[in-house]
Amino acid sequence: MSSSSSPAAPEPKAVPSPCVSVCNMDASTGLCVGCFRTIEEIARWSQMTDRDKELVLNKLAIRRVSK
């Protein structure tokens, strides 16, 4: 019997942090002026699922346009 092995699927890439190393919270909006995340989003980032991170990234896109 021959066993054929298929190549392993590539590992999915982790969702990258939106941090741009300009860490300063805007008191009037409660958002970081660099990445537009809330302090809660920043603090929870490393524990979030990829799906939750993608949801935050979608919010950031709206926040950037709305600024």
mmCIF file of N, CA and C in Angstrom:
data_model
loop_
_atom_site.group_PDB
_atom_site.id
_atom_site.type_symbol
_atom_site.label_atom_id
_atom_site.label_comp_id
_atom_site.label_asym_id
_atom_site.label_seq_id
_atom_site.Cartn_x
_atom_site.Cartn_y
_atom_site.Cartn_z
ATOM 1 N N MET A 1 0.833 -1.180 0.000
ATOM 2 C CA MET A 1 0.000 0.000 0.000
ATOM 3 C C MET A 1 0.873 1.237 0.000
ATOM 4 N N SER A 2 0.515 2.135 -0.823
ATOM 5 C CA SER A 2 1.265 3.384 -0.816
ATOM 6 C C SER A 2 0.471 4.429 -0.050
ATOM 7 N N SER A 3 1.177 5.162 0.710
ATOM 8 C CA SER A 3 0.500 6.224 1.454
ATOM 9 C C SER A 3 0.885 7.550 0.830
ATOM 10 N N SER A 4 -0.106 8.271 0.441
ATOM 11 C CA SER A 4 0.176 9.597 -0.118
ATOM 12 C C SER A 4 -0.142 10.626 0.946
ATOM 13 N N SER A 5 0.800 11.460 1.169
ATOM 14 C CA SER A 5 0.571 12.510 2.157
ATOM 15 C C SER A 5 0.443 13.832 1.432
ATOM 16 N N SER A 6 -0.553 14.550 1.831
ATOM 17 C CA SER A 6 -0.736 15.861 1.216
ATOM 18 C C SER A 6 0.017 16.886 2.050
ATOM 19 N N PRO A 7 0.472 17.928 1.394
ATOM 20 C CA PRO A 7 1.213 18.944 2.147
ATOM 21 C C PRO A 7 0.326 19.588 3.200
ATOM 22 N N ALA A 8 0.930 19.902 4.303
ATOM 23 C CA ALA A 8 0.188 20.539 5.389
ATOM 24 C C ALA A 8 -0.236 21.944 4.970
ATOM 25 N N ALA A 9 -1.409 22.312 5.402
ATOM 26 C CA ALA A 9 -1.891 23.657 5.116
ATOM 27 C C ALA A 9 -1.026 24.653 5.881
ATOM 28 N N PRO A 10 -0.739 25.778 5.273
ATOM 29 C CA PRO A 10 0.078 26.765 5.983
ATOM 30 C C PRO A 10 -0.659 27.288 7.211
ATOM 31 N N GLU A 11 0.098 27.587 8.222
ATOM 32 C CA GLU A 11 -0.476 28.144 9.439
ATOM 33 C C GLU A 11 -1.060 29.521 9.131
ATOM 34 N N PRO A 12 -2.253 29.805 9.653
ATOM 35 C CA PRO A 12 -2.806 31.138 9.426
ATOM 36 C C PRO A 12 -1.966 32.182 10.147
ATOM 37 N N LYS A 13 -1.821 33.322 9.523
ATOM 38 C CA LYS A 13 -1.049 34.405 10.130
ATOM 39 C C LYS A 13 -1.875 35.049 11.232
ATOM 40 N N ALA A 14 -1.229 35.382 12.315
ATOM 41 C CA ALA A 14 -1.912 36.070 13.404
ATOM 42 C C ALA A 14 -2.287 37.479 12.953
ATOM 43 N N VAL A 15 -3.365 37.977 13.505
ATOM 44 C CA VAL A 15 -3.793 39.333 13.173
ATOM 45 C C VAL A 15 -2.808 40.300 13.827
ATOM 46 N N PRO A 16 -2.141 41.138 13.034
ATOM 47 C CA PRO A 16 -1.134 42.041 13.602
ATOM 48 C C PRO A 16 -1.760 43.176 14.408
ATOM 49 N N SER A 17 -1.025 43.627 15.373
ATOM 50 C CA SER A 17 -1.466 44.761 16.180
ATOM 51 C C SER A 17 -1.460 46.034 15.329
ATOM 52 N N PRO A 18 -2.449 46.899 15.528
ATOM 53 C CA PRO A 18 -2.474 48.160 14.791
ATOM 54 C C PRO A 18 -1.572 49.230 15.419
ATOM 55 N N CYS A 19 -0.858 48.880 16.472
ATOM 56 C CA CYS A 19 0.001 49.850 17.162
ATOM 57 C C CYS A 19 1.037 50.427 16.200
ATOM 58 N N VAL A 20 1.192 51.748 16.240
ATOM 59 C CA VAL A 20 2.188 52.432 15.406
ATOM 60 C C VAL A 20 3.229 53.143 16.272
ATOM 61 N N SER A 21 3.288 52.754 17.543
ATOM 62 C CA SER A 21 4.248 53.299 18.515
ATOM 63 C C SER A 21 4.101 54.799 18.721
ATOM 64 N N VAL A 22 2.893 55.290 18.601
ATOM 65 C CA VAL A 22 2.563 56.678 18.934
ATOM 66 C C VAL A 22 1.494 56.565 20.017
ATOM 67 N N CYS A 23 1.925 56.190 21.204
ATOM 68 C CA CYS A 23 0.995 55.856 22.287
ATOM 69 C C CYS A 23 0.680 57.087 23.127
ATOM 70 N N ASN A 24 -0.488 57.645 22.872
ATOM 71 C CA ASN A 24 -0.933 58.822 23.602
ATOM 72 C C ASN A 24 -2.452 58.835 23.555
ATOM 73 N N MET A 25 -3.084 58.783 24.726
ATOM 74 C CA MET A 25 -4.541 58.743 24.777
ATOM 75 C C MET A 25 -5.109 60.154 24.695
ATOM 76 N N ASP A 26 -6.059 60.349 23.810
ATOM 77 C CA ASP A 26 -6.758 61.622 23.665
ATOM 78 C C ASP A 26 -7.867 61.660 24.713
ATOM 79 N N ALA A 27 -7.775 62.598 25.647
ATOM 80 C CA ALA A 27 -8.740 62.678 26.738
ATOM 81 C C ALA A 27 -10.158 62.953 26.253
ATOM 82 N N SER A 28 -10.302 63.671 25.151
ATOM 83 C CA SER A 28 -11.643 64.014 24.680
ATOM 84 C C SER A 28 -12.344 62.844 23.979
ATOM 85 N N THR A 29 -11.588 61.951 23.359
ATOM 86 C CA THR A 29 -12.202 60.826 22.651
ATOM 87 C C THR A 29 -12.019 59.499 23.376
ATOM 88 N N GLY A 30 -11.006 59.408 24.235
ATOM 89 C CA GLY A 30 -10.701 58.146 24.897
ATOM 90 C C GLY A 30 -9.983 57.175 23.981
ATOM 91 N N LEU A 31 -9.467 57.680 22.866
ATOM 92 C CA LEU A 31 -8.782 56.836 21.883
ATOM 93 C C LEU A 31 -7.305 57.173 21.821
ATOM 94 N N CYS A 32 -6.498 56.181 21.492
ATOM 95 C CA CYS A 32 -5.078 56.410 21.252
ATOM 96 C C CYS A 32 -4.954 57.227 19.968
ATOM 97 N N VAL A 33 -4.139 58.259 19.984
ATOM 98 C CA VAL A 33 -3.980 59.091 18.788
ATOM 99 C C VAL A 33 -3.188 58.387 17.698
ATOM 100 N N GLY A 34 -2.487 57.320 18.035
ATOM 101 C CA GLY A 34 -1.723 56.569 17.039
ATOM 102 C C GLY A 34 -2.517 55.477 16.350
ATOM 103 N N CYS A 35 -3.217 54.659 17.149
ATOM 104 C CA CYS A 35 -3.895 53.490 16.563
ATOM 105 C C CYS A 35 -5.415 53.547 16.645
ATOM 106 N N PHE A 36 -5.952 54.529 17.347
ATOM 107 C CA PHE A 36 -7.400 54.736 17.478
ATOM 108 C C PHE A 36 -8.111 53.661 18.299
ATOM 109 N N ARG A 37 -7.352 52.907 19.111
ATOM 110 C CA ARG A 37 -7.990 51.935 19.998
ATOM 111 C C ARG A 37 -8.291 52.575 21.341
ATOM 112 N N THR A 38 -9.283 52.006 22.044
ATOM 113 C CA THR A 38 -9.553 52.416 23.417
ATOM 114 C C THR A 38 -8.513 51.750 24.310
ATOM 115 N N ILE A 39 -8.394 52.238 25.535
ATOM 116 C CA ILE A 39 -7.446 51.640 26.473
ATOM 117 C C ILE A 39 -7.830 50.184 26.747
ATOM 118 N N GLU A 40 -9.124 49.874 26.772
ATOM 119 C CA GLU A 40 -9.572 48.492 26.975
ATOM 120 C C GLU A 40 -9.156 47.607 25.803
ATOM 121 N N GLU A 41 -9.307 48.105 24.584
ATOM 122 C CA GLU A 41 -8.910 47.326 23.409
ATOM 123 C C GLU A 41 -7.409 47.071 23.401
ATOM 124 N N ILE A 42 -6.647 48.070 23.802
ATOM 125 C CA ILE A 42 -5.188 47.920 23.871
ATOM 126 C C ILE A 42 -4.824 46.865 24.922
ATOM 127 N N ALA A 43 -5.435 46.966 26.087
ATOM 128 C CA ALA A 43 -5.118 46.049 27.185
ATOM 129 C C ALA A 43 -5.516 44.618 26.868
ATOM 130 N N ARG A 44 -6.607 44.416 26.166
ATOM 131 C CA ARG A 44 -7.115 43.072 25.878
ATOM 132 C C ARG A 44 -6.548 42.458 24.604
ATOM 133 N N TRP A 45 -5.844 43.236 23.783
ATOM 134 C CA TRP A 45 -5.427 42.774 22.451
ATOM 135 C C TRP A 45 -4.780 41.388 22.467
ATOM 136 N N SER A 46 -3.835 41.165 23.351
ATOM 137 C CA SER A 46 -3.091 39.900 23.334
ATOM 138 C C SER A 46 -3.953 38.705 23.755
ATOM 139 N N GLN A 47 -5.082 38.940 24.404
ATOM 140 C CA GLN A 47 -5.961 37.847 24.797
ATOM 141 C C GLN A 47 -7.139 37.664 23.833
ATOM 142 N N MET A 48 -7.314 38.567 22.884
ATOM 143 C CA MET A 48 -8.444 38.487 21.953
ATOM 144 C C MET A 48 -8.243 37.368 20.940
ATOM 145 N N THR A 49 -9.364 36.830 20.472
ATOM 146 C CA THR A 49 -9.315 35.879 19.371
ATOM 147 C C THR A 49 -9.036 36.662 18.085
ATOM 148 N N ASP A 50 -8.605 35.969 17.057
ATOM 149 C CA ASP A 50 -8.377 36.644 15.773
ATOM 150 C C ASP A 50 -9.662 37.313 15.277
ATOM 151 N N ARG A 51 -10.791 36.658 15.492
ATOM 152 C CA ARG A 51 -12.074 37.226 15.057
ATOM 153 C C ARG A 51 -12.348 38.532 15.793
ATOM 154 N N ASP A 52 -12.114 38.566 17.105
ATOM 155 C CA ASP A 52 -12.321 39.797 17.876
ATOM 156 C C ASP A 52 -11.365 40.899 17.424
ATOM 157 N N LYS A 53 -10.124 40.521 17.111
ATOM 158 C CA LYS A 53 -9.157 41.501 16.619
ATOM 159 C C LYS A 53 -9.619 42.087 15.285
ATOM 160 N N GLU A 54 -10.148 41.241 14.417
ATOM 161 C CA GLU A 54 -10.652 41.726 13.131
ATOM 162 C C GLU A 54 -11.820 42.691 13.330
ATOM 163 N N LEU A 55 -12.672 42.406 14.308
ATOM 164 C CA LEU A 55 -13.786 43.316 14.606
ATOM 165 C C LEU A 55 -13.270 44.676 15.077
ATOM 166 N N VAL A 56 -12.245 44.652 15.929
ATOM 167 C CA VAL A 56 -11.646 45.902 16.392
ATOM 168 C C VAL A 56 -11.031 46.653 15.212
ATOM 169 N N LEU A 57 -10.312 45.943 14.342
ATOM 170 C CA LEU A 57 -9.702 46.599 13.182
ATOM 171 C C LEU A 57 -10.755 47.262 12.300
ATOM 172 N N ASN A 58 -11.919 46.632 12.163
ATOM 173 C CA ASN A 58 -13.008 47.248 11.398
ATOM 174 C C ASN A 58 -13.493 48.528 12.062
ATOM 175 N N LYS A 59 -13.589 48.517 13.393
ATOM 176 C CA LYS A 59 -13.984 49.729 14.129
ATOM 177 C C LYS A 59 -12.950 50.834 13.934
ATOM 178 N N LEU A 60 -11.670 50.456 13.925
ATOM 179 C CA LEU A 60 -10.602 51.448 13.777
ATOM 180 C C LEU A 60 -10.699 52.154 12.432
ATOM 181 N N ALA A 61 -11.029 51.419 11.402
ATOM 182 C CA ALA A 61 -11.161 52.022 10.074
ATOM 183 C C ALA A 61 -12.244 53.092 10.089
ATOM 184 N N ILE A 62 -13.343 52.817 10.779
ATOM 185 C CA ILE A 62 -14.436 53.795 10.887
ATOM 186 C C ILE A 62 -13.993 54.980 11.743
ATOM 187 N N ARG A 63 -13.287 54.715 12.829
ATOM 188 C CA ARG A 63 -12.825 55.802 13.706
ATOM 189 C C ARG A 63 -11.854 56.732 12.971
ATOM 190 N N ARG A 64 -10.983 56.183 12.162
ATOM 191 C CA ARG A 64 -10.018 57.018 11.417
ATOM 192 C C ARG A 64 -10.737 57.977 10.483
ATOM 193 N N VAL A 65 -11.751 57.478 9.790
ATOM 194 C CA VAL A 65 -12.512 58.297 8.849
ATOM 195 C C VAL A 65 -13.337 59.349 9.588
ATOM 196 N N SER A 66 -13.812 59.007 10.766
ATOM 197 C CA SER A 66 -14.688 59.891 11.532
ATOM 198 C C SER A 66 -13.953 60.957 12.338
ATOM 199 N N LYS A 67 -12.642 60.877 12.403
ATOM 200 C CA LYS A 67 -11.893 61.809 13.271
ATOM 201 C C LYS A 67 -11.963 63.206 12.849
#
